[in-house]
Amino acid sequence: MLAEGGVSEADAWRKRDLAVLWHPCTQMREHPDTLPLLPIAGGQGPWLIGRDGRRYLDAISSWWTNLFGHAEPRIAEAIATQARTLEHVILAGCSHAPAVELAEGLLRIAPREAGRAPLAKVFYADNGSAGVEVALKMAFHWFRNRGEPGRTKFIALDNGYHGETLGALAVGDIPLYRRVYAPLLAEALFAPSPDAYLCEPGETPAQRAQHAANGLRALLERHAGEVCALILEPRVQCAGGMRMHDASYLRHVRALCDEFGVFLIADEIAVGFGRTGTMFACEQAGIAPDLLCLSKGLTGGALPLAAVLTTQAIYDGFLDDSRERAFLHSHSYTGNPLACAAALAAQAIFASDDILARNRATAARMAELAAPLAAHAHVADVRQAGMIVAFELTQGGDKRTPFEASARIGLRAYRAALERGVLLRPLGDVLYWMPPYCVDDEALTLLARTTREAIDHAVAEAGV
């Protein structure tokens, strides 16, 4: 496909793009050569359609947002219908049906725990990082309102990630993202990660979880009366390399938060809505958080929206005659009707298509296809949580011998996969599969074959 002047349409778009755009999470010097820019014209199901006319399997669900495939007609129709009625209205002092109906639906499906009051209120935000900011501010402000202003600290986990706004970044522990901005960040406390990849020889994931919980207890004891909340990603630390932990850790954390009077914030922005096998990852431990952060798949990947679900007790802690004791956090597009309509359509699809049952079958097939890669000479670990599969690449498959960063193994694998029609975006030297739920066996077979070929190509190209 040629554009004006005889250059390809894809190259013409690359040139226009690089003349005006600054891309996220990118060292722009790597464009246009080291990191190929992929101009996209459209999408269909699990496929992206490039300006070059080729189809590319979206193996990462477009940054973990897309649930049911691109251009899902039911979600598109819901957005179009809503746009003909009301595109937006201020949610401070106003109300509209999509925001109310979505809140009702989210509270119905939210994680529940025997003997614990259910999540009862929904506060909307614009994206995942903004949702984390809401939860952090709520937790601190609640204690301040009840006369405990000394509870100013947050506990997060080693290797965790919760977004890149300053509050969310402060409770993240990935140096690549936080190191530069460290002087601007509030001080957080970091507890040992329950990451099962870190198990010592002979140690089980459940034992690793108990060990990490012991470290958390020691931290809570040292800072008794100073901590307002603990935040974690249940079951999978996604941006930290798709590192996974035993569900028992969540039960330990829930018990410790109760014992020390600390709120538990569950960041299910990436792992919610069926990614790990259940609607929410917390369900696998039978626990419910005090604050639940949702985004990404909330709208099926169609529009930006976040929701923070919290308890009646937290909500009641802000009721007062003083506006200073109110929660005055706001976003211009809070509870946007179009985004809420998309989210309502996404929830309807879960029910009508029995998505969770289908995902169980798809996850089983993903496990079959991933298993042979565990024997690859440079794969140290293959791990899975529902619809997420990750491959840890190291020299000779030795956990203690990562590739040198200069080898750029992940980047080389990314380029090799793209040449073969698969969009992978490695996390360092971790390749992972997180496809839309509509992916079929033919696409999964392509994904498995391409992953092996991409690893082989990357290692050979790097000469390691």
Coordinates of C-alpha atoms in Angstrom, one line a residue:
M1 CA 0.0 0.0 0.0
L2 CA 1.7 3.2 -1.2
A3 CA 1.0 6.7 -0.1
E4 CA 1.7 9.9 -2.0
G5 CA 5.3 10.1 -3.2
G6 CA 5.8 6.4 -3.6
V7 CA 6.5 5.6 0.1
S8 CA 4.5 2.9 1.8
E9 CA 1.4 4.1 3.7
A10 CA 2.9 2.7 6.9
D11 CA 6.1 4.7 6.5
A12 CA 4.1 7.8 5.7
W13 CA 2.2 7.4 8.9
R14 CA 5.4 6.7 10.9
K15 CA 6.9 10.0 9.6
R16 CA 3.8 12.0 10.4
D17 CA 3.7 10.4 13.9
L18 CA 7.3 11.1 14.8
A19 CA 6.9 14.7 13.7
V20 CA 4.3 15.4 16.4
L21 CA 3.9 12.7 19.0
W22 CA 5.8 11.8 22.2
H23 CA 4.9 8.2 23.0
P24 CA 4.4 6.8 26.5
C25 CA 6.9 4.5 28.2
T26 CA 9.4 5.0 25.3
Q27 CA 12.9 6.2 24.8
M28 CA 12.0 8.2 21.7
R29 CA 15.6 8.0 20.4
E30 CA 14.9 4.3 19.7
H31 CA 12.4 5.3 17.0
P32 CA 12.4 4.8 14.2
D33 CA 15.1 2.1 14.0
T34 CA 15.7 0.2 17.2
L35 CA 12.0 0.0 18.3
P36 CA 9.8 -0.2 15.3
L37 CA 6.6 1.9 15.4
L38 CA 3.6 0.0 14.3
P39 CA 0.9 2.2 12.6
I40 CA -2.5 0.7 13.3
A41 CA -5.5 1.2 11.0
G42 CA -8.1 -0.8 12.9
G43 CA -8.8 -3.9 15.0
Q44 CA -11.0 -7.0 14.8
G45 CA -11.3 -9.5 17.6
P46 CA -7.8 -10.4 18.9
W47 CA -6.2 -8.9 15.8
L48 CA -4.8 -5.4 15.1
I49 CA -4.7 -4.4 11.4
G50 CA -1.7 -2.4 10.4
R51 CA -1.3 0.3 7.9
D52 CA 0.9 -2.1 6.0
G53 CA -2.2 -4.3 5.5
R54 CA -0.9 -7.1 7.8
R55 CA -2.7 -8.5 10.8
Y56 CA -1.0 -8.7 14.2
L57 CA -2.1 -10.8 17.1
D58 CA -2.6 -8.5 20.1
A59 CA -1.1 -10.9 22.6
I60 CA -1.0 -8.3 25.4
S61 CA -4.5 -6.9 25.1
S62 CA -3.3 -3.4 24.3
W63 CA -1.7 -2.9 27.7
W64 CA -4.0 -5.4 29.4
T65 CA -7.2 -3.4 28.7
N66 CA -9.0 -5.3 26.0
L67 CA -11.2 -8.2 27.2
F68 CA -13.5 -9.2 24.4
G69 CA -11.6 -8.2 21.2
H70 CA -11.2 -5.0 19.3
A71 CA -14.3 -3.3 17.8
E72 CA -16.6 -5.4 19.9
P73 CA -20.0 -4.4 18.3
R74 CA -22.1 -4.5 21.5
I75 CA -19.8 -2.1 23.3
A76 CA -19.6 0.1 20.3
E77 CA -23.3 0.2 20.0
A78 CA -23.7 1.0 23.7
I79 CA -21.3 4.0 23.3
A80 CA -23.1 5.2 20.2
T81 CA -26.5 5.0 21.8
Q82 CA -25.4 6.8 24.9
A83 CA -23.7 9.5 22.8
R84 CA -27.0 10.4 21.2
T85 CA -28.5 11.0 24.7
L86 CA -25.9 12.4 27.0
E87 CA -22.1 12.6 26.3
H88 CA -21.1 14.1 29.7
V89 CA -22.3 16.0 32.7
I90 CA -20.6 17.2 35.8
L91 CA -21.0 14.5 38.5
A92 CA -20.7 16.9 41.4
G93 CA -24.3 17.8 42.1
C94 CA -25.7 15.9 39.1
S95 CA -26.5 12.2 38.4
H96 CA -27.1 10.1 35.4
A97 CA -28.3 6.5 34.8
P98 CA -25.1 4.9 33.5
A99 CA -23.1 6.0 36.6
V100 CA -25.8 4.7 39.0
E101 CA -26.4 1.5 37.2
L102 CA -22.7 0.7 36.8
A103 CA -22.1 1.3 40.5
E104 CA -25.0 -1.0 41.4
G105 CA -23.6 -3.7 39.1
L106 CA -20.0 -3.4 40.4
L107 CA -21.2 -3.7 44.0
R108 CA -23.2 -6.8 43.2
I109 CA -20.2 -8.6 41.8
A110 CA -17.5 -7.2 44.1
P111 CA -15.5 -9.7 46.3
R112 CA -17.2 -10.7 49.5
E113 CA -15.9 -12.2 52.7
A114 CA -17.9 -14.0 55.3
G115 CA -18.4 -11.9 58.4
R116 CA -17.2 -8.7 56.8
A117 CA -19.4 -5.8 55.7
P118 CA -19.5 -5.7 51.9
L119 CA -18.2 -3.0 49.7
A120 CA -21.0 -0.4 49.5
K121 CA -19.9 2.8 47.6
V122 CA -18.3 3.6 44.3
F123 CA -16.1 6.6 43.5
Y124 CA -15.2 7.1 39.9
A125 CA -11.9 8.4 38.4
D126 CA -10.4 8.6 34.9
N127 CA -7.7 5.9 34.8
G128 CA -5.9 3.4 37.0
S129 CA -3.3 5.7 38.4
A130 CA -6.0 8.2 39.3
G131 CA -8.0 5.5 41.0
V132 CA -5.0 4.6 43.2
E133 CA -4.6 8.2 44.1
V134 CA -8.3 8.2 45.2
A135 CA -7.8 5.2 47.4
L136 CA -4.6 6.5 49.0
K137 CA -6.2 9.8 49.8
M138 CA -9.3 8.2 51.2
A139 CA -7.4 6.0 53.5
F140 CA -5.3 8.9 54.9
H141 CA -8.1 11.3 55.2
W142 CA -10.4 8.8 57.0
F143 CA -7.9 8.4 59.8
R144 CA -7.4 12.2 59.9
N145 CA -11.1 12.7 60.2
R146 CA -11.3 10.4 63.2
G147 CA -8.5 12.1 65.0
E148 CA -5.5 10.0 64.0
P149 CA -3.4 12.4 61.8
G150 CA -0.2 10.5 62.6
R151 CA -1.3 7.7 60.3
T152 CA 0.5 9.1 57.3
K153 CA 2.4 6.1 55.9
F154 CA 1.5 3.5 53.3
I155 CA 2.9 0.0 53.0
A156 CA 3.5 -1.5 49.6
L157 CA 5.3 -4.6 48.3
D158 CA 8.8 -4.9 46.9
N159 CA 8.6 -5.1 43.1
G160 CA 5.0 -3.7 43.1
Y161 CA 3.6 -1.1 40.6
H162 CA 0.5 1.0 41.0
G163 CA 0.9 3.8 38.3
E164 CA 2.9 6.8 37.5
T165 CA 1.2 9.8 39.0
L166 CA 3.2 11.0 42.0
G167 CA 1.1 9.3 44.7
A168 CA 0.8 6.0 42.9
L169 CA 4.5 6.1 42.0
A170 CA 5.4 6.6 45.7
V171 CA 3.9 3.2 46.5
G172 CA 5.7 1.5 43.5
D173 CA 9.0 -0.2 43.7
I174 CA 10.3 -0.5 40.2
P175 CA 13.5 1.6 39.9
L176 CA 13.1 2.3 36.2
Y177 CA 10.0 4.3 36.9
R178 CA 10.6 5.8 40.3
R179 CA 14.3 6.4 40.6
V180 CA 14.3 9.8 38.7
Y181 CA 11.3 11.1 40.6
A182 CA 12.3 9.9 44.1
P183 CA 13.0 13.4 45.4
L184 CA 9.3 14.3 44.7
L185 CA 7.8 11.2 46.3
A186 CA 6.2 10.7 49.7
E187 CA 8.0 8.1 51.7
A188 CA 6.4 4.6 51.7
L189 CA 7.3 1.4 53.5
F190 CA 8.0 -1.7 51.5
A191 CA 7.3 -5.2 52.7
P192 CA 8.9 -8.4 51.3
S193 CA 7.2 -9.7 48.1
P194 CA 5.6 -13.1 48.3
D195 CA 6.8 -13.7 44.7
A196 CA 7.0 -17.5 44.2
Y197 CA 9.9 -17.1 41.7
L198 CA 12.0 -16.1 44.7
C199 CA 11.4 -19.4 46.5
E200 CA 14.6 -21.0 47.9
P201 CA 15.3 -24.6 46.9
G202 CA 12.7 -26.8 48.5
E203 CA 10.5 -23.9 49.5
T204 CA 6.9 -24.0 48.3
P205 CA 5.0 -20.9 47.1
A206 CA 2.8 -21.2 50.2
Q207 CA 5.9 -21.2 52.5
R208 CA 7.2 -18.2 50.6
A209 CA 3.9 -16.4 51.2
Q210 CA 4.2 -17.2 54.9
H211 CA 7.8 -15.9 55.0
A212 CA 6.7 -12.7 53.3
A213 CA 3.8 -12.3 55.7
N214 CA 6.2 -12.6 58.7
G215 CA 8.2 -9.8 57.2
L216 CA 5.0 -7.7 56.9
R217 CA 4.1 -8.4 60.5
A218 CA 7.6 -7.1 61.6
L219 CA 7.1 -4.0 59.6
L220 CA 3.6 -3.3 61.0
E221 CA 5.0 -3.8 64.5
R222 CA 7.8 -1.3 64.0
H223 CA 5.4 1.3 62.6
A224 CA 2.3 0.6 64.8
G225 CA 0.0 3.6 64.7
E226 CA 1.8 5.2 61.7
V227 CA 0.3 3.2 58.8
C228 CA -3.1 4.0 57.3
A229 CA -3.2 1.5 54.5
L230 CA -1.4 -1.4 52.7
I231 CA -1.7 -1.6 48.9
L232 CA -0.9 -4.7 46.8
E233 CA -1.7 -6.3 43.4
P234 CA -3.5 -9.6 44.3
R235 CA -1.9 -12.7 42.8
V236 CA 0.2 -11.1 40.0
Q237 CA 2.7 -8.2 40.2
C238 CA 2.1 -7.4 36.5
A239 CA 4.6 -4.5 35.6
G240 CA 7.1 -6.2 38.0
G241 CA 7.5 -9.0 35.5
M242 CA 4.3 -10.9 35.8
R243 CA 5.6 -12.3 39.1
M244 CA 2.9 -14.5 40.8
H245 CA 2.2 -15.4 44.4
D246 CA 0.2 -18.0 46.3
A247 CA -3.3 -16.9 47.2
S248 CA -2.7 -17.7 50.8
Y249 CA -0.7 -14.5 51.1
L250 CA -3.8 -12.5 50.7
R251 CA -5.4 -14.2 53.7
H252 CA -2.3 -13.4 55.8
V253 CA -2.4 -9.8 54.7
R254 CA -6.1 -9.5 55.4
A255 CA -5.6 -10.8 58.9
L256 CA -2.6 -8.6 59.6
C257 CA -4.4 -5.5 58.3
D258 CA -7.3 -6.2 60.7
E259 CA -5.0 -6.9 63.6
F260 CA -3.2 -3.6 63.2
G261 CA -6.2 -1.5 62.2
V262 CA -4.9 -0.8 58.7
F263 CA -6.9 -0.5 55.5
L264 CA -6.3 -3.1 52.7
I265 CA -6.3 -1.6 49.2
A266 CA -6.5 -4.2 46.5
D267 CA -5.2 -2.9 43.2
E268 CA -7.1 -5.1 40.7
I269 CA -6.6 -2.6 37.9
A270 CA -4.8 -5.2 35.7
V271 CA -5.9 -8.5 37.3
G272 CA -9.6 -7.8 37.7
F273 CA -12.4 -8.9 35.4
G274 CA -11.4 -12.5 34.8
R275 CA -7.7 -12.2 34.1
T276 CA -6.6 -14.6 36.8
G277 CA -9.5 -17.1 36.4
T278 CA -12.0 -15.5 38.8
M279 CA -13.9 -12.3 38.3
F280 CA -11.5 -10.7 40.9
A281 CA -8.3 -12.1 42.1
C282 CA -9.2 -11.6 45.8
E283 CA -11.9 -14.2 45.4
Q284 CA -9.2 -16.9 45.2
A285 CA -8.3 -16.2 48.8
G286 CA -11.9 -15.7 49.9
I287 CA -11.1 -12.2 51.2
A288 CA -12.5 -8.7 50.5
P289 CA -10.4 -5.5 50.7
D290 CA -11.5 -2.2 52.3
L291 CA -10.8 -0.4 49.0
L292 CA -10.8 -2.0 45.6
C293 CA -9.3 -0.2 42.6
L294 CA -10.6 -1.1 39.1
S295 CA -9.8 0.2 35.6
K296 CA -8.3 -1.2 32.3
G297 CA -10.8 -4.0 31.6
L298 CA -13.7 -2.2 33.3
T299 CA -14.9 -0.8 29.9
G300 CA -13.7 -3.9 28.0
G301 CA -10.8 -1.7 26.9
A302 CA -13.0 0.8 25.0
L303 CA -12.7 4.0 27.0
P304 CA -10.7 5.2 30.0
L305 CA -12.5 4.8 33.4
A306 CA -11.6 3.8 36.9
A307 CA -13.7 2.9 39.9
V308 CA -12.8 2.7 43.6
L309 CA -15.1 0.6 45.6
T310 CA -15.1 1.1 49.4
T311 CA -17.1 0.3 52.5
Q312 CA -20.0 2.1 54.1
A313 CA -17.8 2.7 57.2
I314 CA -15.2 4.5 55.1
Y315 CA -17.9 6.6 53.4
D316 CA -19.5 7.4 56.7
G317 CA -16.2 8.7 58.0
F318 CA -16.5 11.7 55.7
L319 CA -20.0 12.7 56.6
D320 CA -19.9 16.0 58.5
D321 CA -21.0 19.6 58.5
S322 CA -17.5 20.6 57.6
R323 CA -16.5 20.6 53.9
E324 CA -12.9 20.1 55.0
R325 CA -13.9 16.7 56.3
A326 CA -15.5 15.9 52.9
F327 CA -13.6 14.0 50.2
L328 CA -13.1 16.8 47.7
H329 CA -11.1 14.9 45.2
S330 CA -12.4 15.3 41.6
H331 CA -11.8 14.8 37.9
S332 CA -13.5 16.7 35.1
Y333 CA -14.7 13.5 33.5
T334 CA -15.6 11.6 36.7
G335 CA -18.3 9.1 35.9
N336 CA -18.4 9.9 32.2
P337 CA -21.6 8.5 30.7
L338 CA -20.0 7.1 27.6
A339 CA -17.4 5.2 29.6
C340 CA -20.0 4.0 32.1
A341 CA -22.2 2.8 29.2
A342 CA -19.2 0.9 27.8
A343 CA -18.6 -0.7 31.2
L344 CA -22.3 -1.7 31.5
A345 CA -22.1 -3.4 28.1
A346 CA -18.9 -5.2 29.2
Q347 CA -20.6 -6.5 32.3
A348 CA -23.6 -7.7 30.2
I349 CA -21.2 -9.6 28.0
F350 CA -19.7 -11.5 31.0
A351 CA -23.2 -12.7 31.8
S352 CA -24.5 -13.5 28.3
D353 CA -21.4 -15.2 27.0
D354 CA -20.4 -17.0 30.2
I355 CA -16.9 -15.5 29.8
L356 CA -15.4 -17.1 33.0
A357 CA -16.2 -20.6 31.9
R358 CA -14.8 -19.9 28.4
N359 CA -11.7 -18.5 30.0
R360 CA -11.1 -21.6 32.0
A361 CA -11.0 -23.7 28.8
T362 CA -8.8 -21.1 27.0
A363 CA -6.4 -21.0 30.0
A364 CA -6.1 -24.8 30.0
R365 CA -5.2 -24.7 26.3
M366 CA -2.6 -21.9 27.0
A367 CA -1.1 -24.1 29.7
E368 CA -0.7 -27.0 27.2
L369 CA 0.9 -24.8 24.6
A370 CA 3.2 -23.1 27.1
A371 CA 4.4 -26.3 28.8
P372 CA 7.0 -27.3 26.2
L373 CA 8.7 -23.9 26.5
A374 CA 9.6 -24.8 30.1
A375 CA 12.3 -27.1 28.6
H376 CA 13.8 -24.3 26.5
A377 CA 17.5 -23.8 27.3
H378 CA 17.0 -20.1 28.1
V379 CA 13.6 -20.3 30.0
A380 CA 14.0 -20.3 33.8
D381 CA 10.3 -20.3 34.6
V382 CA 6.9 -20.7 33.0
R383 CA 4.1 -19.4 35.3
Q384 CA 0.4 -18.9 34.9
A385 CA -2.6 -17.3 36.6
G386 CA -5.7 -17.8 34.5
M387 CA -5.4 -15.9 31.2
I388 CA -1.8 -14.7 32.1
V389 CA 1.2 -16.8 31.1
A390 CA 4.8 -15.5 31.6
F391 CA 8.2 -16.8 30.5
E392 CA 11.3 -15.7 32.5
L393 CA 14.3 -15.6 30.1
T394 CA 17.8 -16.1 31.6
Q395 CA 21.2 -17.4 30.5
G396 CA 21.0 -21.1 30.4
G397 CA 17.7 -21.1 32.2
D398 CA 19.4 -20.3 35.5
K399 CA 17.4 -18.1 37.8
R400 CA 20.6 -16.7 39.2
T401 CA 22.1 -15.7 35.9
P402 CA 20.0 -13.1 34.1
F403 CA 21.0 -11.8 30.7
E404 CA 23.1 -8.7 30.6
A405 CA 20.9 -5.7 30.1
S406 CA 23.0 -4.7 27.1
A407 CA 22.0 -7.9 25.3
R408 CA 18.4 -6.5 24.9
I409 CA 17.0 -10.0 24.7
G410 CA 13.4 -8.8 25.4
L411 CA 13.6 -6.1 22.7
R412 CA 15.1 -8.5 20.2
A413 CA 12.3 -11.0 20.9
Y414 CA 9.7 -8.3 20.5
R415 CA 11.0 -7.4 17.0
A416 CA 11.2 -11.0 15.9
A417 CA 7.6 -11.6 17.1
L418 CA 6.4 -8.5 15.3
E419 CA 7.9 -9.8 12.0
R420 CA 5.9 -12.9 12.5
G421 CA 2.6 -11.1 13.1
V422 CA 2.5 -11.1 16.9
L423 CA 2.5 -8.1 19.2
L424 CA 4.5 -9.0 22.3
R425 CA 5.8 -6.2 24.6
P426 CA 8.2 -7.8 27.0
L427 CA 8.8 -6.6 30.6
G428 CA 12.6 -6.6 30.5
D429 CA 13.4 -10.2 29.7
V430 CA 10.0 -11.5 30.6
L431 CA 7.8 -12.5 27.7
Y432 CA 4.1 -12.9 28.5
W433 CA 0.7 -13.8 27.0
M434 CA -2.3 -11.8 28.0
P435 CA -4.6 -12.0 25.0
P436 CA -8.2 -10.9 24.6
Y437 CA -10.7 -13.5 25.8
C438 CA -11.9 -14.1 22.2
V439 CA -8.6 -15.6 21.1
D440 CA -9.0 -18.9 19.3
D441 CA -6.9 -22.1 19.1
E442 CA -5.4 -21.1 15.7
A443 CA -4.2 -17.8 17.2
L444 CA -2.9 -19.4 20.4
T445 CA -0.9 -21.9 18.3
L446 CA 0.6 -19.1 16.3
L447 CA 1.4 -17.3 19.6
A448 CA 3.2 -20.4 21.1
R449 CA 5.2 -21.0 17.9
T450 CA 6.1 -17.4 17.6
T451 CA 7.2 -17.1 21.2
R452 CA 9.7 -20.0 20.8
E453 CA 11.0 -18.6 17.5
A454 CA 11.3 -15.1 19.0
I455 CA 13.4 -16.5 21.9
D456 CA 15.6 -18.5 19.6
H457 CA 16.1 -15.4 17.3
A458 CA 16.9 -13.1 20.2
V459 CA 19.5 -15.3 21.8
A460 CA 21.1 -16.0 18.4
E461 CA 21.1 -12.4 17.4
A462 CA 22.7 -11.3 20.7
G463 CA 25.3 -14.0 20.5
V464 CA 24.8 -15.2 24.1

